[in-house]
Amino acid sequence: MAAPILSKKSVCIVTGATRGLGRSIALSFSKSLPSGSLLILLSRNIGLLNEVVSSIHQRDGIRAVAAAYDQGSRDENTFDSLISHCMGKAEALPDEFEQSILINNAGTLEPIDFMRDLDNTAEMSNYFQINLVGCLALTAKFLQFFKSSVTSPRIRIIVNISSLAAISPMNSWGLYCMAKAARDMMLKVLASEEENIRTLNYAPGPLPTDMLTTASEKTKDLDLKKWFEEQIAQKTLVDCDDSTRKLMAILDKNTFENGSHVDYYDEI
Ligand SMILES: NC(=O)c1ccc[n+]([C@@H]2O[C@H](COP(=O)([O-])OP(=O)(O)OC[C@H]3O[C@@H](n4cnc5c(N)ncnc54)[C@H](OP(=O)(O)O)[C@@H]3O)[C@@H](O)[C@H]2O)c1
């Protein structure tokens, strides 16, 4: 049987770790990963990231560093030296770790529009830059930095924070659905191309975060908007820490099919 993923000394990169699910993942993983592990936290807001780093440092044996990162950047330099910069900041070397983990969590929802209204090419390009291109570039840099070879095999784990929207159309959420579907496929292709890799598309359930507030306020499709408003009013949203616990349970059971899409509500 495969060992629980979070039982191994890891270097773990989390994007969008300032708030919502990403913050919960960073804090929860820091309590679960073994001593000597390193968390690398990325997002645009370095002030908030450093607060998360401070909370993690209260636990002995776990290191954490933060770096400002705009996933929508069109500057190649943003991605080129990011991981080596963070490893240097932590005075860490790749070979110190039994495995490396990338949690592609950062994401945005707007612009929210029906397909017939999606004609602003600059806005659409920006959306895919953040939610697809940047995510893809970071993933490639991660694989290049934590290279695996026949002589030096290295286990890499990549989790895409997905959504029901990746597999089910949601009216007026075309851009979000398309980006999430593409990211799911990205991990399927990766799993097929690479050795020594585990990839998972995890749909975390509806969470009470800033993104969901935006969904309830700005969704153009009125049925879908009402659904979000009702979830908030009836308090049926999934707590971020509960969703993170489910993700950790999936990783620890470690029986998921590479590249598969697993939802918070699925039996594991
Ligand atoms: N909320 C839900 O109900 C729900 C449901 C299914 C899936 N999801 C997915 O779960 C993930 C987290 O969502 P959430 O609800 O926690 O969202 P959130 O509260 O809005 O947080 C989004 C995170 O992404 C970061 N981010 C946004 N734009 C970025 C950029 N250009 N570069 C780098 N980081 C960026 C933000 O950090 P900065 O602002 O500091 O950059 C923030 O930490 C997303 O992928 C989302 O699609 C959410």
CSV table of C-alpha atoms and ligand atoms in Angstrom, one decimal:
chain,number,residue,atom,x,y,z
A,1,MET,CA,0.0,0.0,0.0
A,2,ALA,CA,1.3,3.5,-0.8
A,3,ALA,CA,2.4,5.6,2.1
A,4,PRO,CA,0.3,8.6,3.2
A,5,ILE,CA,1.5,11.5,1.2
A,6,LEU,CA,1.6,13.9,4.1
A,7,SER,CA,3.8,11.6,6.2
A,8,LYS,CA,6.9,12.4,4.2
A,9,LYS,CA,9.3,15.2,4.7
A,10,SER,CA,8.2,17.6,2.0
A,11,VAL,CA,8.7,21.0,0.3
A,12,CYS,CA,5.2,22.2,-0.4
A,13,ILE,CA,4.3,25.2,-2.5
A,14,VAL,CA,0.8,26.7,-2.0
A,15,THR,CA,-0.5,29.5,-4.3
A,16,GLY,CA,-3.1,31.9,-3.1
A,17,ALA,CA,-2.2,31.2,0.6
A,18,THR,CA,-3.4,34.6,2.0
A,19,ARG,CA,-7.0,33.8,2.5
A,20,GLY,CA,-9.9,31.3,1.9
A,21,LEU,CA,-9.0,27.8,1.1
A,22,GLY,CA,-5.3,28.4,0.4
A,23,ARG,CA,-4.7,29.8,3.9
A,24,SER,CA,-6.5,26.9,5.4
A,25,ILE,CA,-4.3,24.4,3.4
A,26,ALA,CA,-1.1,26.2,4.4
A,27,LEU,CA,-2.0,26.2,8.1
A,28,SER,CA,-3.4,22.7,8.2
A,29,PHE,CA,-0.5,21.1,6.1
A,30,SER,CA,2.0,22.8,8.5
A,31,LYS,CA,0.4,20.9,11.4
A,32,SER,CA,0.4,17.6,9.5
A,33,LEU,CA,3.7,17.5,7.6
A,34,PRO,CA,6.7,16.0,9.5
A,35,SER,CA,9.5,18.0,11.0
A,36,GLY,CA,12.0,19.5,8.5
A,37,SER,CA,9.3,20.2,5.9
A,38,LEU,CA,9.2,23.5,4.2
A,39,LEU,CA,6.1,25.5,3.1
A,40,ILE,CA,6.5,28.1,0.3
A,41,LEU,CA,3.5,30.5,0.2
A,42,LEU,CA,2.8,32.6,-2.8
A,43,SER,CA,0.3,35.3,-3.7
A,44,ARG,CA,0.2,39.0,-4.5
A,45,ASN,CA,-0.2,40.3,-0.9
A,46,ILE,CA,3.1,39.7,0.8
A,47,GLY,CA,1.9,41.4,4.1
A,48,LEU,CA,-0.9,38.9,4.5
A,49,LEU,CA,1.4,36.0,3.5
A,50,ASN,CA,3.9,37.0,6.2
A,51,GLU,CA,1.1,36.8,8.8
A,52,VAL,CA,0.4,33.2,7.7
A,53,VAL,CA,4.2,32.5,7.8
A,54,SER,CA,4.3,33.8,11.4
A,55,SER,CA,1.5,31.5,12.4
A,56,ILE,CA,3.3,28.5,10.9
A,57,HIS,CA,6.6,29.4,12.7
A,58,GLN,CA,4.8,28.9,16.0
A,59,ARG,CA,5.2,25.2,15.3
A,60,ASP,CA,8.6,23.6,15.9
A,61,GLY,CA,10.4,22.0,13.0
A,62,ILE,CA,8.4,23.4,10.2
A,63,ARG,CA,9.8,26.1,8.0
A,64,ALA,CA,7.8,28.6,5.9
A,65,VAL,CA,8.8,31.4,3.5
A,66,ALA,CA,6.6,33.7,1.5
A,67,ALA,CA,7.1,35.5,-1.8
A,68,ALA,CA,5.0,37.9,-3.8
A,69,TYR,CA,3.7,36.2,-6.9
A,70,ASP,CA,1.2,37.5,-9.5
A,71,GLN,CA,0.0,34.5,-11.4
A,72,GLY,CA,-1.4,36.8,-14.1
A,73,SER,CA,2.1,38.2,-14.8
A,74,ARG,CA,3.2,38.2,-18.4
A,75,ASP,CA,6.9,38.7,-17.4
A,76,GLU,CA,8.8,35.5,-17.8
A,77,ASN,CA,11.1,36.6,-14.9
A,78,THR,CA,8.1,36.1,-12.5
A,79,PHE,CA,8.3,32.4,-13.0
A,80,ASP,CA,12.0,31.9,-13.9
A,81,SER,CA,13.6,32.2,-10.5
A,82,LEU,CA,10.7,32.2,-8.2
A,83,ILE,CA,11.2,28.7,-6.7
A,84,SER,CA,15.0,28.9,-6.5
A,85,HIS,CA,14.6,32.3,-4.8
A,86,CYS,CA,12.2,30.8,-2.2
A,87,MET,CA,14.5,27.8,-1.6
A,88,GLY,CA,17.4,30.2,-1.2
A,89,LYS,CA,15.4,32.3,1.3
A,90,ALA,CA,14.8,29.1,3.3
A,91,GLU,CA,18.4,28.0,2.9
A,92,ALA,CA,17.0,24.7,1.6
A,93,LEU,CA,18.2,22.3,-1.1
A,94,PRO,CA,15.8,20.0,-3.1
A,95,ASP,CA,17.6,16.9,-2.0
A,96,GLU,CA,16.7,17.6,1.7
A,97,PHE,CA,13.2,16.5,1.0
A,98,GLU,CA,11.6,13.1,0.3
A,99,GLN,CA,9.1,14.7,-2.1
A,100,SER,CA,7.8,18.0,-3.5
A,101,ILE,CA,4.2,19.2,-3.5
A,102,LEU,CA,2.6,21.9,-5.5
A,103,ILE,CA,-0.9,23.1,-4.6
A,104,ASN,CA,-2.3,25.2,-7.5
A,105,ASN,CA,-5.0,27.0,-5.5
A,106,ALA,CA,-4.9,30.6,-6.6
A,107,GLY,CA,-7.9,31.5,-8.7
A,108,THR,CA,-10.3,34.2,-9.7
A,109,LEU,CA,-14.0,34.3,-10.8
A,110,GLU,CA,-14.5,37.6,-12.6
A,111,PRO,CA,-15.5,38.6,-15.3
A,112,ILE,CA,-18.8,36.7,-14.9
A,113,ASP,CA,-20.8,36.8,-18.1
A,114,PHE,CA,-22.9,34.7,-20.5
A,115,MET,CA,-21.0,33.3,-23.4
A,116,ARG,CA,-22.8,35.6,-25.8
A,117,ASP,CA,-21.4,38.6,-23.9
A,118,LEU,CA,-17.8,37.4,-23.7
A,119,ASP,CA,-16.4,39.6,-26.4
A,120,ASN,CA,-13.8,41.7,-24.5
A,121,THR,CA,-10.6,40.1,-25.6
A,122,ALA,CA,-8.3,42.0,-23.2
A,123,GLU,CA,-10.4,40.8,-20.2
A,124,MET,CA,-10.6,37.3,-21.4
A,125,SER,CA,-6.9,37.1,-22.1
A,126,ASN,CA,-6.2,38.5,-18.6
A,127,TYR,CA,-8.6,35.9,-17.1
A,128,PHE,CA,-6.8,33.0,-18.8
A,129,GLN,CA,-3.4,34.5,-18.0
A,130,ILE,CA,-4.2,34.3,-14.2
A,131,ASN,CA,-6.2,31.1,-14.1
A,132,LEU,CA,-4.5,29.0,-16.8
A,133,VAL,CA,-1.3,30.3,-18.3
A,134,GLY,CA,0.3,31.4,-15.1
A,135,CYS,CA,-0.7,28.2,-13.4
A,136,LEU,CA,0.8,26.2,-16.3
A,137,ALA,CA,4.1,28.2,-16.2
A,138,LEU,CA,4.5,27.7,-12.4
A,139,THR,CA,3.8,24.0,-12.8
A,140,ALA,CA,6.4,23.7,-15.5
A,141,LYS,CA,9.0,25.5,-13.4
A,142,PHE,CA,8.1,23.3,-10.4
A,143,LEU,CA,8.8,20.2,-12.6
A,144,GLN,CA,12.0,21.6,-13.9
A,145,PHE,CA,13.3,22.6,-10.4
A,146,PHE,CA,12.3,19.3,-8.8
A,147,LYS,CA,13.4,17.2,-11.7
A,148,SER,CA,13.1,13.4,-11.6
A,149,SER,CA,15.6,11.2,-13.5
A,150,VAL,CA,16.4,7.5,-13.6
A,151,THR,CA,19.5,8.1,-11.5
A,152,SER,CA,17.8,10.5,-9.2
A,153,PRO,CA,14.1,9.6,-9.0
A,154,ARG,CA,12.1,12.2,-7.1
A,155,ILE,CA,8.4,12.1,-6.3
A,156,ARG,CA,6.3,15.1,-7.2
A,157,ILE,CA,2.7,15.7,-6.2
A,158,ILE,CA,0.6,18.3,-7.9
A,159,VAL,CA,-2.9,19.2,-6.7
A,160,ASN,CA,-5.2,21.4,-8.8
A,161,ILE,CA,-7.9,23.1,-6.8
A,162,SER,CA,-10.7,22.4,-9.2
A,163,SER,CA,-14.4,22.8,-9.0
A,164,LEU,CA,-17.7,21.2,-9.9
A,165,ALA,CA,-17.6,23.8,-12.7
A,166,ALA,CA,-14.7,21.8,-14.4
A,167,ILE,CA,-17.1,19.0,-15.2
A,168,SER,CA,-20.6,20.6,-15.2
A,169,PRO,CA,-21.6,23.7,-17.1
A,170,MET,CA,-22.7,26.7,-15.0
A,171,ASN,CA,-24.7,29.4,-16.7
A,172,SER,CA,-22.9,32.8,-16.9
A,173,TRP,CA,-19.7,31.2,-15.5
A,174,GLY,CA,-18.2,30.2,-18.9
A,175,LEU,CA,-14.7,31.5,-18.3
A,176,TYR,CA,-14.4,29.9,-14.9
A,177,CYS,CA,-15.8,26.6,-16.2
A,178,MET,CA,-13.4,26.6,-19.2
A,179,ALA,CA,-10.3,27.4,-17.1
A,180,LYS,CA,-11.2,24.8,-14.5
A,181,ALA,CA,-11.8,22.1,-17.2
A,182,ALA,CA,-8.5,22.9,-18.9
A,183,ARG,CA,-6.6,22.7,-15.6
A,184,ASP,CA,-8.2,19.3,-14.9
A,185,MET,CA,-6.9,18.1,-18.3
A,186,MET,CA,-3.5,19.6,-17.6
A,187,LEU,CA,-3.0,17.2,-14.7
A,188,LYS,CA,-4.3,14.3,-16.8
A,189,VAL,CA,-1.7,15.0,-19.5
A,190,LEU,CA,1.0,15.5,-16.9
A,191,ALA,CA,0.2,12.2,-15.3
A,192,SER,CA,0.5,10.5,-18.6
A,193,GLU,CA,3.8,12.3,-19.6
A,194,GLU,CA,5.8,12.1,-16.3
A,195,GLU,CA,7.3,9.4,-14.1
A,196,ASN,CA,7.3,9.7,-10.4
A,197,ILE,CA,4.3,11.9,-10.2
A,198,ARG,CA,0.9,12.0,-8.4
A,199,THR,CA,-1.7,14.4,-9.7
A,200,LEU,CA,-5.1,15.2,-8.3
A,201,ASN,CA,-7.9,17.5,-9.3
A,202,TYR,CA,-9.8,18.3,-6.0
A,203,ALA,CA,-13.1,20.1,-6.1
A,204,PRO,CA,-13.4,21.6,-2.6
A,205,GLY,CA,-17.2,22.2,-2.4
A,206,PRO,CA,-18.9,25.6,-1.9
A,207,LEU,CA,-16.8,27.5,0.6
A,208,PRO,CA,-17.6,30.7,2.6
A,209,THR,CA,-14.8,32.8,1.0
A,210,ASP,CA,-14.4,36.1,-0.8
A,211,MET,CA,-14.9,34.2,-4.1
A,212,LEU,CA,-18.3,32.9,-3.0
A,213,THR,CA,-19.4,36.4,-1.9
A,214,THR,CA,-18.5,37.6,-5.4
A,215,ALA,CA,-20.5,34.7,-6.8
A,216,SER,CA,-23.6,35.5,-4.7
A,217,GLU,CA,-23.4,39.2,-5.6
A,218,LYS,CA,-22.4,39.2,-9.3
A,219,THR,CA,-23.6,36.0,-10.9
A,220,LYS,CA,-25.6,37.0,-14.0
A,221,ASP,CA,-27.7,33.8,-14.2
A,222,LEU,CA,-30.5,34.4,-11.7
A,223,ASP,CA,-31.1,30.8,-10.8
A,224,LEU,CA,-27.4,30.2,-10.0
A,225,LYS,CA,-27.2,33.6,-8.1
A,226,LYS,CA,-30.2,32.5,-6.0
A,227,TRP,CA,-28.6,29.2,-5.3
A,228,PHE,CA,-25.5,30.9,-3.8
A,229,GLU,CA,-27.7,33.3,-1.8
A,230,GLU,CA,-29.6,30.4,-0.3
A,231,GLN,CA,-26.4,28.5,0.6
A,232,ILE,CA,-25.2,31.6,2.5
A,233,ALA,CA,-28.6,32.2,4.2
A,234,GLN,CA,-29.0,28.5,5.1
A,235,LYS,CA,-25.4,28.2,6.2
A,236,THR,CA,-24.9,25.1,4.1
A,237,LEU,CA,-21.4,26.1,2.8
A,238,VAL,CA,-18.5,23.9,3.6
A,239,ASP,CA,-16.0,25.2,6.1
A,240,CYS,CA,-12.6,25.7,4.5
A,241,ASP,CA,-10.9,23.7,7.2
A,242,ASP,CA,-13.3,20.8,6.7
A,243,SER,CA,-12.6,20.8,3.0
A,244,THR,CA,-8.9,20.9,3.7
A,245,ARG,CA,-9.3,17.9,6.0
A,246,LYS,CA,-11.0,16.0,3.2
A,247,LEU,CA,-8.1,16.9,0.8
A,248,MET,CA,-5.6,15.7,3.4
A,249,ALA,CA,-7.6,12.4,3.9
A,250,ILE,CA,-7.5,11.8,0.1
A,251,LEU,CA,-3.8,12.5,0.0
A,252,ASP,CA,-3.2,10.3,3.0
A,253,LYS,CA,-5.2,7.4,1.6
A,254,ASN,CA,-3.2,7.8,-1.5
A,255,THR,CA,-5.4,5.5,-3.7
A,256,PHE,CA,-6.7,8.2,-6.1
A,257,GLU,CA,-6.2,7.6,-9.8
A,258,ASN,CA,-3.6,10.0,-11.2
A,259,GLY,CA,-5.3,12.9,-12.9
A,260,SER,CA,-8.7,12.1,-11.5
A,261,HIS,CA,-11.3,14.6,-10.4
A,262,VAL,CA,-12.4,14.0,-6.8
A,263,ASP,CA,-15.0,16.1,-5.1
A,264,TYR,CA,-15.4,17.0,-1.4
A,265,TYR,CA,-18.7,15.1,-1.4
A,266,ASP,CA,-17.2,11.9,-2.9
A,267,GLU,CA,-16.8,8.8,-0.8
A,268,ILE,CA,-13.1,8.0,-0.6
B,1,LIG,N1,-15.1,29.4,-2.8
B,1,LIG,C1,-15.7,28.4,-3.4
B,1,LIG,O1,-16.9,28.1,-3.2
B,1,LIG,C2,-14.9,27.5,-4.3
B,1,LIG,C3,-15.5,26.4,-4.8
B,1,LIG,C4,-14.8,25.6,-5.7
B,1,LIG,C5,-13.5,25.8,-6.0
B,1,LIG,N2,-12.9,27.0,-5.5
B,1,LIG,C6,-11.5,27.2,-5.9
B,1,LIG,O2,-10.7,27.2,-4.7
B,1,LIG,C7,-9.6,28.1,-4.9
B,1,LIG,C8,-9.5,29.1,-3.8
B,1,LIG,O3,-10.7,29.9,-3.8
B,1,LIG,P1,-11.2,30.7,-2.5
B,1,LIG,O4,-12.6,30.6,-2.5
B,1,LIG,O5,-10.3,30.5,-1.3
B,1,LIG,O6,-10.8,32.2,-3.1
B,1,LIG,P2,-10.5,33.6,-2.5
B,1,LIG,O7,-10.9,33.6,-1.0
B,1,LIG,O8,-11.0,34.6,-3.4
B,1,LIG,O9,-8.9,33.5,-2.5
B,1,LIG,C9,-8.2,33.5,-3.7
B,1,LIG,C10,-6.7,33.4,-3.5
B,1,LIG,O10,-6.1,33.4,-4.7
B,1,LIG,C11,-5.1,34.5,-4.7
B,1,LIG,N3,-5.0,35.1,-6.0
B,1,LIG,C12,-6.0,35.7,-6.7
B,1,LIG,N4,-5.5,36.3,-7.8
B,1,LIG,C13,-4.1,36.0,-7.8
B,1,LIG,C14,-3.1,36.3,-8.7
B,1,LIG,N5,-3.2,37.0,-9.8
B,1,LIG,N6,-1.8,35.8,-8.4
B,1,LIG,C15,-1.6,35.1,-7.3
B,1,LIG,N7,-2.6,34.8,-6.4
B,1,LIG,C16,-3.8,35.2,-6.7
B,1,LIG,C17,-5.5,35.4,-3.6
B,1,LIG,O11,-4.4,36.1,-3.0
B,1,LIG,P3,-3.9,37.6,-3.3
B,1,LIG,O12,-5.2,38.4,-3.4
B,1,LIG,O13,-3.1,37.9,-2.1
B,1,LIG,O14,-3.1,37.6,-4.5
B,1,LIG,C18,-6.2,34.5,-2.6
B,1,LIG,O15,-5.2,34.0,-1.7
B,1,LIG,C19,-9.8,28.7,-6.3
B,1,LIG,O16,-9.0,28.1,-7.2
B,1,LIG,C20,-11.3,28.5,-6.5
B,1,LIG,O17,-11.6,28.5,-7.9
B,1,LIG,C21,-13.6,27.8,-4.6
